[in-house]
XYZ file of C-alpha atoms in Angstrom:
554
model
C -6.870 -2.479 -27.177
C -3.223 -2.469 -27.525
C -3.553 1.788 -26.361
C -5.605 1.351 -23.724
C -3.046 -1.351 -22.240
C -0.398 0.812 -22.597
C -2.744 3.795 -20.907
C -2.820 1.478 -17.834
C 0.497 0.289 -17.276
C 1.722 3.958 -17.093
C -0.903 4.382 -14.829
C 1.456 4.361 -11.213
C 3.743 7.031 -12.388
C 0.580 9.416 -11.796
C 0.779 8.864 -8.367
C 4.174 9.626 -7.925
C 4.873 11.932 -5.142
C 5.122 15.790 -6.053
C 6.577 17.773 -3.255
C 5.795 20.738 -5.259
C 2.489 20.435 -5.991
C 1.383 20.607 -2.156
C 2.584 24.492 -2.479
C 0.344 24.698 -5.069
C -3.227 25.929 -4.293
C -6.122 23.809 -6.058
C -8.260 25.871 -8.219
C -11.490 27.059 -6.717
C -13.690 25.481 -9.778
C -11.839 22.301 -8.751
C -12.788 22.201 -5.466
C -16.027 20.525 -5.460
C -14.805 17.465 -7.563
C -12.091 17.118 -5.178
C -14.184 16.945 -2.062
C -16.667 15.021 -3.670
C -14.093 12.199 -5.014
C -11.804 11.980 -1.610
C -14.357 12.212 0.869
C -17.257 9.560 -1.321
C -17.365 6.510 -2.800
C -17.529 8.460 -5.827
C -19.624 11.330 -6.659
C -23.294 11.443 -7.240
C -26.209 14.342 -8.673
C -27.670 13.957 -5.284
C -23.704 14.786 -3.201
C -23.084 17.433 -5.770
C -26.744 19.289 -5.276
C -25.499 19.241 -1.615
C -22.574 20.333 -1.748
C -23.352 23.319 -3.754
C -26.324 24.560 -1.819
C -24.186 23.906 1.610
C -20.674 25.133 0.535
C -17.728 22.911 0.759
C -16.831 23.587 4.601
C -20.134 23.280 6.008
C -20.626 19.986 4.072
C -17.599 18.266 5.192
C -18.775 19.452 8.932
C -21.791 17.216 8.488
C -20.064 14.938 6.910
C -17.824 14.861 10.363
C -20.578 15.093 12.569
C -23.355 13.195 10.936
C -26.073 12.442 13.584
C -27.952 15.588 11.820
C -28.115 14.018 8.217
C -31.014 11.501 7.578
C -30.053 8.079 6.384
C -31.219 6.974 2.958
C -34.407 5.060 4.130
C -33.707 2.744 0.997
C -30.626 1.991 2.541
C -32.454 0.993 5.995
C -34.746 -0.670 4.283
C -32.111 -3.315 3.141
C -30.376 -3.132 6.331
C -33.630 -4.400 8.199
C -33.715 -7.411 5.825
C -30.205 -8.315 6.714
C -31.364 -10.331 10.172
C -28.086 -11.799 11.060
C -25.991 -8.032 11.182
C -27.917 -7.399 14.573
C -27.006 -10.934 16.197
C -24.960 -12.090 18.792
C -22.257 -14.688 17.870
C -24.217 -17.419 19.664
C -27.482 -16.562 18.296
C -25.922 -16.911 15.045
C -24.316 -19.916 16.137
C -28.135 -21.567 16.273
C -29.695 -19.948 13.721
C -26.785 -20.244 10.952
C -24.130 -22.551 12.372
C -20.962 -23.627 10.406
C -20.554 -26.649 8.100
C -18.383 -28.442 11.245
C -21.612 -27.918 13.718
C -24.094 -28.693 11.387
C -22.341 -32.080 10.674
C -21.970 -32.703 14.480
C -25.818 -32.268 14.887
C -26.784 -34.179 12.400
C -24.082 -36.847 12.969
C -25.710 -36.430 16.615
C -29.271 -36.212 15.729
C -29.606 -34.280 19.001
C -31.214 -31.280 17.239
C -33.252 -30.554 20.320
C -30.108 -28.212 21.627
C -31.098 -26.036 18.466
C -33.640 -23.001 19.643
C -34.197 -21.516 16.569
C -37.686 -23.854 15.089
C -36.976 -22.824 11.418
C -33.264 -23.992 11.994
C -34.634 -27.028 13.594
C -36.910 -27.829 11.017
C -34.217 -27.245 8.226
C -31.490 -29.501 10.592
C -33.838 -32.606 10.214
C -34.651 -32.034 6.369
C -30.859 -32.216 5.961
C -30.191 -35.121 7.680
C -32.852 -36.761 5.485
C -31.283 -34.900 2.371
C -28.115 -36.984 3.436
C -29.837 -40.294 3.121
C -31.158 -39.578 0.043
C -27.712 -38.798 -1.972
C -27.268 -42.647 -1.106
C -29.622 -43.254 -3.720
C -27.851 -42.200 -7.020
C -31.565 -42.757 -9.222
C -33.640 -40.720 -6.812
C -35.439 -37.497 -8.111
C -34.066 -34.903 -6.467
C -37.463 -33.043 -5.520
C -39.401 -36.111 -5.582
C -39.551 -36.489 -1.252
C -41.336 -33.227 -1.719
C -42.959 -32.086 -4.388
C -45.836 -33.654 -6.132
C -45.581 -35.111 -9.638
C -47.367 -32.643 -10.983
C -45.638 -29.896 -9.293
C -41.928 -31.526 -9.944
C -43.249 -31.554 -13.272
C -43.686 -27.596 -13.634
C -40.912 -27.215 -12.246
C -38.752 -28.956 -14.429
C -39.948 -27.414 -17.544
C -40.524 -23.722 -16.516
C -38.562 -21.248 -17.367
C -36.298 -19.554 -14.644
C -39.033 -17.156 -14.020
C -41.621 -18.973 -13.456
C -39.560 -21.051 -11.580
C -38.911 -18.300 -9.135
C -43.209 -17.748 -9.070
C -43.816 -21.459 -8.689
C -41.386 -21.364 -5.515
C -42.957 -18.350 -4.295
C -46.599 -19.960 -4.129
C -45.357 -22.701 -1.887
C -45.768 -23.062 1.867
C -42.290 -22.228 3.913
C -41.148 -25.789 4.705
C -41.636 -26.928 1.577
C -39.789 -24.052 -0.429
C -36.968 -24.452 2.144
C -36.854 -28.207 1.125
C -37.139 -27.767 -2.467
C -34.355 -24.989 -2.272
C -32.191 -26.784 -0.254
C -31.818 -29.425 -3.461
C -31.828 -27.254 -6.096
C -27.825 -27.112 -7.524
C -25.977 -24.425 -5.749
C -25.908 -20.652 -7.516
C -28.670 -20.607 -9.313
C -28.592 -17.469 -10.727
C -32.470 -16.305 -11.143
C -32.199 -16.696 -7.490
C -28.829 -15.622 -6.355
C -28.509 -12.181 -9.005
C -32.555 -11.640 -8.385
C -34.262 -8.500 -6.766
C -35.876 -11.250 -4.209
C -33.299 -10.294 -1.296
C -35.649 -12.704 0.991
C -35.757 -16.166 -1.691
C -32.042 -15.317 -2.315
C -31.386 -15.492 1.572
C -33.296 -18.395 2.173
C -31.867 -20.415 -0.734
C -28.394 -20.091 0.982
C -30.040 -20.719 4.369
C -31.297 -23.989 2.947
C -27.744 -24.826 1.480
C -25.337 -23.341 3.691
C -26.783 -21.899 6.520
C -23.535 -19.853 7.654
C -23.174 -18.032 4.316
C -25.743 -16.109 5.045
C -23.712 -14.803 7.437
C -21.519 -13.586 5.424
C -23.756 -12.766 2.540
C -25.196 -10.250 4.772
C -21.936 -8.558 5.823
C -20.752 -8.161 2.196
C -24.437 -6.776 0.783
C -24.299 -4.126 3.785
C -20.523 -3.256 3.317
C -21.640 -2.881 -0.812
C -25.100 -1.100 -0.118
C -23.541 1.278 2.905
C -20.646 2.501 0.358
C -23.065 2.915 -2.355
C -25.991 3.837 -0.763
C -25.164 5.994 2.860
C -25.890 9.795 2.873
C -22.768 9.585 5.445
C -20.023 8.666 2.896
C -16.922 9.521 5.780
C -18.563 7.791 8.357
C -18.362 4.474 5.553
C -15.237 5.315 4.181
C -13.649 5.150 8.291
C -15.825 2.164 8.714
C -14.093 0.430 5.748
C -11.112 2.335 6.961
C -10.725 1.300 10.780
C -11.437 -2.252 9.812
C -8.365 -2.569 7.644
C -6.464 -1.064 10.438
C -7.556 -3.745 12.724
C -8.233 -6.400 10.701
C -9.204 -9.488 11.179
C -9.833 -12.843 9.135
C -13.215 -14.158 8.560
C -12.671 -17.362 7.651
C -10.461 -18.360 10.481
C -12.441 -20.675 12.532
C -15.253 -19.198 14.327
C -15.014 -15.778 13.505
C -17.652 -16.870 10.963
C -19.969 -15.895 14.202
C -17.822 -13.234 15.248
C -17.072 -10.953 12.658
C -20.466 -9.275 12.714
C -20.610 -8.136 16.111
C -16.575 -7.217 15.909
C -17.485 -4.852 12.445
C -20.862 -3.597 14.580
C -19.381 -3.361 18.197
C -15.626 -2.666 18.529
C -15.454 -0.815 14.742
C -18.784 1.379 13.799
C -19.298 3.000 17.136
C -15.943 4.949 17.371
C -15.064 5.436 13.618
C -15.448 9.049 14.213
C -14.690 9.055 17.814
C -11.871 8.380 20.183
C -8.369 6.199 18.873
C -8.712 5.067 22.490
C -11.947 3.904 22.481
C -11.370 1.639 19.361
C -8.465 0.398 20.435
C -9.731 -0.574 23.489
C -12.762 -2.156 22.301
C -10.777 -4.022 19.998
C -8.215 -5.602 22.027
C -11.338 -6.690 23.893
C -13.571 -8.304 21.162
C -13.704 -12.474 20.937
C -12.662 -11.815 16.881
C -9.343 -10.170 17.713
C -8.604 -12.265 20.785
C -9.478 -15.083 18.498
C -7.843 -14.364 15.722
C -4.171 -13.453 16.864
C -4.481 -16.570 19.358
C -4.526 -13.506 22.529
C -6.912 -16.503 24.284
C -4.555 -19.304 24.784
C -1.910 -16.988 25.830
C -0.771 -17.332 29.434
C 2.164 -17.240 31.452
C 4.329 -19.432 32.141
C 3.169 -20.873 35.416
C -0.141 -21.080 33.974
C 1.445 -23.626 31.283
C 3.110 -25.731 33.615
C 0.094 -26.310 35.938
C -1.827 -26.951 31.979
C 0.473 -29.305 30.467
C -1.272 -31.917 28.871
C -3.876 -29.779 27.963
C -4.638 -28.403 24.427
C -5.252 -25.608 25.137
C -1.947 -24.748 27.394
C 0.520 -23.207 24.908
C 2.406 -20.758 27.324
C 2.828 -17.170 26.020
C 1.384 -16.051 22.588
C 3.654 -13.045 20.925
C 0.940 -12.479 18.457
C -1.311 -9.774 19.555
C 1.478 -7.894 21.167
C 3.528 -7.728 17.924
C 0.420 -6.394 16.091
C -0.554 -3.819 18.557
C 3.110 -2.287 18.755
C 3.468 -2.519 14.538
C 0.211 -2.050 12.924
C -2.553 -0.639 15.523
C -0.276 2.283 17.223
C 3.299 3.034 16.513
C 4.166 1.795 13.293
C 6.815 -0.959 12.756
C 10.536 -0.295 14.088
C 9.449 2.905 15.754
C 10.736 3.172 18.631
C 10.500 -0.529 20.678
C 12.251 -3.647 20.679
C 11.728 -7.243 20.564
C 11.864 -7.355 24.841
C 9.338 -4.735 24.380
C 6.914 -7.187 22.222
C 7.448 -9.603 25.111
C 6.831 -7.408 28.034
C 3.265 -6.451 26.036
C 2.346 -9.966 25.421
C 3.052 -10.577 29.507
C 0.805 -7.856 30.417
C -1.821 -9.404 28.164
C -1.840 -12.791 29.623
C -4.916 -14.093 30.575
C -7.016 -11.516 28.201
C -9.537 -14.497 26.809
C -13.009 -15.452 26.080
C -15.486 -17.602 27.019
C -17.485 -20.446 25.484
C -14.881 -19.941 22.339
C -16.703 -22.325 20.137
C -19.922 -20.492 20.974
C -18.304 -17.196 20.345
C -18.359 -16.124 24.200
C -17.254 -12.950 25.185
C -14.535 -10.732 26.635
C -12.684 -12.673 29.580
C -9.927 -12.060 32.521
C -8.731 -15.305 33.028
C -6.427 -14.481 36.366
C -5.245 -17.894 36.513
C -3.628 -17.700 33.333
C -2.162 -14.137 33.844
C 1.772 -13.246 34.320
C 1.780 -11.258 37.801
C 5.313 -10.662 37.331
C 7.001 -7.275 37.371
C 6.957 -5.995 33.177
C 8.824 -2.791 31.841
C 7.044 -1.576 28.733
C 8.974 1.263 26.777
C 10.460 2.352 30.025
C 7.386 2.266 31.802
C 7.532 -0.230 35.313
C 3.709 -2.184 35.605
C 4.319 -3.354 38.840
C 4.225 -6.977 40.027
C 0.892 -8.315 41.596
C -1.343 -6.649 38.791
C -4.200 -8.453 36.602
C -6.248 -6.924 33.765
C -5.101 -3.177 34.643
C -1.748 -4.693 33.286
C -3.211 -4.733 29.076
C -5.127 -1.268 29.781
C -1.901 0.491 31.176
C -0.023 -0.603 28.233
C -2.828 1.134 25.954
C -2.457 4.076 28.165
C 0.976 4.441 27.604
C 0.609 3.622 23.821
C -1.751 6.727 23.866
C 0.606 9.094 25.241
C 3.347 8.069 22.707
C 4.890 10.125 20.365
C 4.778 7.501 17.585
C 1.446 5.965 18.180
C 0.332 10.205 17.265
C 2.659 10.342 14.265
C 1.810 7.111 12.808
C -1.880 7.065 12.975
C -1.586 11.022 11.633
C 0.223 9.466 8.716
C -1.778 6.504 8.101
C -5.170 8.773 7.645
C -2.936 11.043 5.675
C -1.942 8.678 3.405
C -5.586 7.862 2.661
C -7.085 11.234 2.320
C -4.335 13.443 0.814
C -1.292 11.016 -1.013
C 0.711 7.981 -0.780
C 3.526 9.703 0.523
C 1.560 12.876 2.904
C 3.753 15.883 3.189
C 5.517 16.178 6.861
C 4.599 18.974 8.472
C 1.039 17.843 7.652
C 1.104 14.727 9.535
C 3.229 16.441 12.704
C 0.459 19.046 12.601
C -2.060 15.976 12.802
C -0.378 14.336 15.629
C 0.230 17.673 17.500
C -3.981 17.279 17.498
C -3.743 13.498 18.257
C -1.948 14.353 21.492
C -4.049 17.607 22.375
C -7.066 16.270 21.882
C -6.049 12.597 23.568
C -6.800 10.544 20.291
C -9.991 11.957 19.168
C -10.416 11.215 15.197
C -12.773 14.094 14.472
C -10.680 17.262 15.117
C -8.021 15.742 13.506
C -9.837 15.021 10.641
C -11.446 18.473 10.501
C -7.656 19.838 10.705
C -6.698 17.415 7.872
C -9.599 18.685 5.925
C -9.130 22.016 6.218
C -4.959 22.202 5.482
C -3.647 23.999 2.648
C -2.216 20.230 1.854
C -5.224 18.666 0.934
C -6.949 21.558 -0.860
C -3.528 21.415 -3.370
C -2.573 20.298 -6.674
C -0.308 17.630 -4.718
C -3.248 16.198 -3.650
C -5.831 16.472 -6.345
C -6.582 12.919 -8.015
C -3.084 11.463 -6.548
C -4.737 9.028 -5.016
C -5.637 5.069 -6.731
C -8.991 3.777 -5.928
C -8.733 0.348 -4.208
C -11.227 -1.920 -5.835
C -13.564 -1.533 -3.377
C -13.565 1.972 -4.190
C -13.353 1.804 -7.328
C -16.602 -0.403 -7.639
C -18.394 1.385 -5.529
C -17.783 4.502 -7.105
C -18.701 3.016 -10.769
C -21.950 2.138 -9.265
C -22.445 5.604 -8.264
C -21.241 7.033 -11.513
C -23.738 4.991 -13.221
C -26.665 5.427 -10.783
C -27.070 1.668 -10.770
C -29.713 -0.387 -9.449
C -28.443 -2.783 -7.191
C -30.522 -5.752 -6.917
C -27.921 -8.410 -5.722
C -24.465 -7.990 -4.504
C -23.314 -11.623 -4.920
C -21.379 -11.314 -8.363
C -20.157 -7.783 -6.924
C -18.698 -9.534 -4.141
C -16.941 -12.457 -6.527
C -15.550 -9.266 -8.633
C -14.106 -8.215 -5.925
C -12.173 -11.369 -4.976
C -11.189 -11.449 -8.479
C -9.639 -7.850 -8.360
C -7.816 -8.679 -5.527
C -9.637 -7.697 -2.176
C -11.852 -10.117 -1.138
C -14.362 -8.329 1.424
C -13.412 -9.814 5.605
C -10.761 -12.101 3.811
C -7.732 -10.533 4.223
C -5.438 -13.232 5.661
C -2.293 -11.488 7.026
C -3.286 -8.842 9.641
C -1.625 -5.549 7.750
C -5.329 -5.187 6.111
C -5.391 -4.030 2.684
C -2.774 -1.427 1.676
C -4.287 2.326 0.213
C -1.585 2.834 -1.972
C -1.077 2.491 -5.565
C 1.813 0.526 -5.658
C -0.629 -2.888 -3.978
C -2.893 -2.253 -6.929
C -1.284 -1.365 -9.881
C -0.059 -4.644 -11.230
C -0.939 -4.872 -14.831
C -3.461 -8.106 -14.481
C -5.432 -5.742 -11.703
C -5.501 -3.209 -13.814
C -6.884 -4.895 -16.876
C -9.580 -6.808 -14.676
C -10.813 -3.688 -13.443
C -11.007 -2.296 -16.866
C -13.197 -5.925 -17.865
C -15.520 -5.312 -15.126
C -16.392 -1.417 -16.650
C -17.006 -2.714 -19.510
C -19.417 -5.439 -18.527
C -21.260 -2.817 -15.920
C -21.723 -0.571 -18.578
C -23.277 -3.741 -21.010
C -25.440 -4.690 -17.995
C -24.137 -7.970 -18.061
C -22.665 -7.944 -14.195
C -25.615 -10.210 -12.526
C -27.984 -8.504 -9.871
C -26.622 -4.951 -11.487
C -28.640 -2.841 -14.129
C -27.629 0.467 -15.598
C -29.357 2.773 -17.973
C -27.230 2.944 -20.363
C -27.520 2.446 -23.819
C -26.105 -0.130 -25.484
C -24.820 2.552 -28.172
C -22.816 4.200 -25.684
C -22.398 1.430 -23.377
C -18.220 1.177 -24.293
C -17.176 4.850 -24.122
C -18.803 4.914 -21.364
C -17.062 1.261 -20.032
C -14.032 2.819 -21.415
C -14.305 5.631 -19.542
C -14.612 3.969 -16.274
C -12.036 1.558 -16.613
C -9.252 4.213 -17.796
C -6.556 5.709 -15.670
C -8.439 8.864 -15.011
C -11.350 7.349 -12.975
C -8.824 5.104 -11.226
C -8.153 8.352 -9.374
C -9.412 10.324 -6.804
């Protein structure tokens, strides 16, 4: 125990930069393995049958341009189960609303405004559920089960529990699964992906909402034939992040991962920076809504909702989302950005409306934005010239070339690497692709500088130890708790930095020895809702092996 400690507290002086080692060309036997474990969640019999019949260029092409490559239909499969990934913010908003709107209908007992019937239906068995806990002797199936049923219930085994709920009509299973104590774990780490859905529905409608984000982030990384396309999905939504549990992105985060993220994670920096600064989640989340000008204030005070100008987005934009912080603007700069923003809002907020101009609330006023005059008398045009000139600067190039550096080649990326990438940047006018394909195919990433000098986050790491193992999934649930407990909860990340990709964020000895736990309890099959084949006479080399330094890399 004591040498495998030791083994992982040296474990950040591996990565190190090594100047050097990018003049070094990576062996051609090495090549594969490299491609495979930079470019995947981690490496599977199925990627490296690929990859050999294709040849390492033409596989990273269709990696980069995947509309060719067939999805894993098990993958879709799950997807399709998945109902609230394809719904709008207000249709989630009826169907699975948050604990403050539930307790506002049912406080109300107008449940009429619900459309959904099955929401309806459950609305109205909760209420009643909340008369009941007044009666501390009361059986807590006995409103709906009969005694013989509550009886068979009680004494079956966890099993045939899960049968006896099966055989019962809808309503009644909701009701009996709404008052069964929370977690149970026959449900909630079973291959029943439709009892272990409605179970939560019954108890907490709006974690289902977020039970279905975190079991398509898991199953996409582990699952999708287009690994790139997931690891720039994952990628992108660090870069603009946003926090789930503020408020009601609980409705919005879904359509801001499947609308403003996934559709340009291969396509233009413009396009998802745009669609971004648009979306209810971001607006909502760095307070860009209540912003307004000063006039706008005045005419509001009294109001809640009249707060004057919000610095917020502005600051975020300049530092995280395009040119990097202290890179070239200045505090009036922040200012002048968060003018031209004014009255970028949304409607219906507690509904989770949409993208709105609010001209009232907008600052007409002359602005100067990195030496660029927006002229006075302008409205919305006043945000999208400011991501026009953001484009066409220098830094925004450099500091997005260095950021997707820094994830693909090494914490520190050589220099003329990341020049060469912006020169593409600005040629190309932000599209991610060619860059990519020029990052891909530089001497830097195919060297000994950049072979394994990367740390897996533990997302990545995870994922790739449930590729390594070929493991059936059956439940993502405890995967997602492991994942809290290693430090990156999935759409929790409260500043708005994201999570960082290098290894000094992740190499903290407590990290390191969790990560090493949860090998070794993958590897025992004793991770809930997981199942290897392994057996149990090799199960700790082989939890050894995946909690050591060397798989840490990539």
């Amino acid at each position: 125990m004591l040498r495998r400690t030791v083994a992982l507290l040296v474990l950040p002086a591996l990565f190190a930069a090594n100047p050097v080692g990018f003049q070094r060309k990576l062996s051609k036997g090495a090549r594969i393995e490299h491609a495979l474990n930079r470019l995947t969640f981690g490496a599977t019999d199925a990627d490296r049958a690929m990859i050999s019949q294709l040849g390492v260029e033409k596989w990273i092409d269709l990696q980069l341009h995947p509309q060719p490559l067939p999805e894993n239909p098990a993958l879709l499969a799950r997807l399709a189960k998945l109902d609230s990934l394809p719904m709008t913010a207000a249709q989630i908003a009826d169907k699975y609303p948050p604990p403050n709107v539930l307790r506002q209908l049912v406080r109300s007992g107008n449940f009429d405004q619900i459309k959904d019937p099955v929401m309806r239906a459950r609305l109205e068995r909760y209420a009643e559920r909340l008369k009941e806990k007044k009666d501390q002797n009361a059986e807590p199936n006995a409103a709906v089960l009969t005694p013989e049923e509550a009886k068979a219930f009680r004494q079956a085994t966890p099993e045939e529990r899960k049968a006896l709920l099966a055989k019962l009509d809808p309503a009644k299973r909701d009701a009996v699964l709404a008052r069964l104590p929370a977690g149970r774990p026959e449900i909630m780490n079973g291959n029943d992906l439709a009892m272990r859905r409605e179970m939560i529905a019954a108890q907490q409608p709006n974690q289902v909402v977020y039970h279905d984000l975190t079991d398509a982030k898991m199953m996409r990384a582990v699952q999708s034939t287009h690994q790139v396309e997931e690891i720039l999905a994952d990628f992108w939504f660090n870069h603009f992040n946003v926090f789930y549990d503020k408020g009601i992105n609980r409705l919005l985060t879904s359509s801001y991962e499947r609308d403003a993220i996934r559709p340009h994670v291969l396509g233009n920096f413009k396009d998802l920076l745009l669609a971004t600064s648009q979306h209810p989640s971001m607006l909502f989340y760095l307070d860009n809504w209540t912003s307004m000008s000063a006039e706008a204030a005045q005419r509001g005070r009294g109001k809640k909702k009249a707060q004057g100008l919000n610095e917020n987005y502005a600051r975020e934009l300049l530092e995280l989302h395009t040119m990097g912080v202290d890179n070239g603007y200045t505090q009036k700069d922040v200012t002048e950005v968060a003018r031209c923003f004014t009255g970028w809002s949304m409607t219906a907020p507690k509904m989770g409306g949409g993208f709105v101009f609010n001209a009232r609330n907008h600052d007409r006023g002359e602005k100067i934005v990195l030496g660029h005059r927006i002229a006075a008398g302008g409205g919305k045009e006043d945000g999208l010239r400011v991501i026009d000139i953001l484009m066409e600067h220098p830094s925004t190039a450099r500091f997005i070339a260095r950021k997707l550096a820094q994830r693909f080649v090494a914490d520190e990326p050589p220099p003329a690497l990341v020049e060469r990438m912006a020169k593409s940047f600005t040629k190309t006018k932000g599209e991610i692709a060619p860059m990519l394909a020029l990052l891909f195919a530089s001497p830097e990433f195919w060297s000994e500088g950049a072979y394994k000098a990367k740390m897996k986050m533990p997302f990545e790491m995870v994922a790739s130890a449930l590729r390594a193992t070929n493991a059936r999934v059956d439940s993502t649930v405890a995967l997602t708790q492991q994942l809290a407990t290693l430090g990156q909860p999935l759409y929790k990340k409260v500043e708005p930095t994201g999570y960082y990709a290098t290894a000094e964020e992740w190499t903290n000895s407590a990290a390191l020895l969790a990560r090493m736990n949860f090998a070794m309890a993958l590897t025992s099959n004793k991770v809930p809702g997981v199942k290897v084949a392994i057996a149990p006479s090799e199960a700790r080399a082989k939890g050894l092996a995946l909690g050591g330094p060397e798989f840490q890399r990539h």
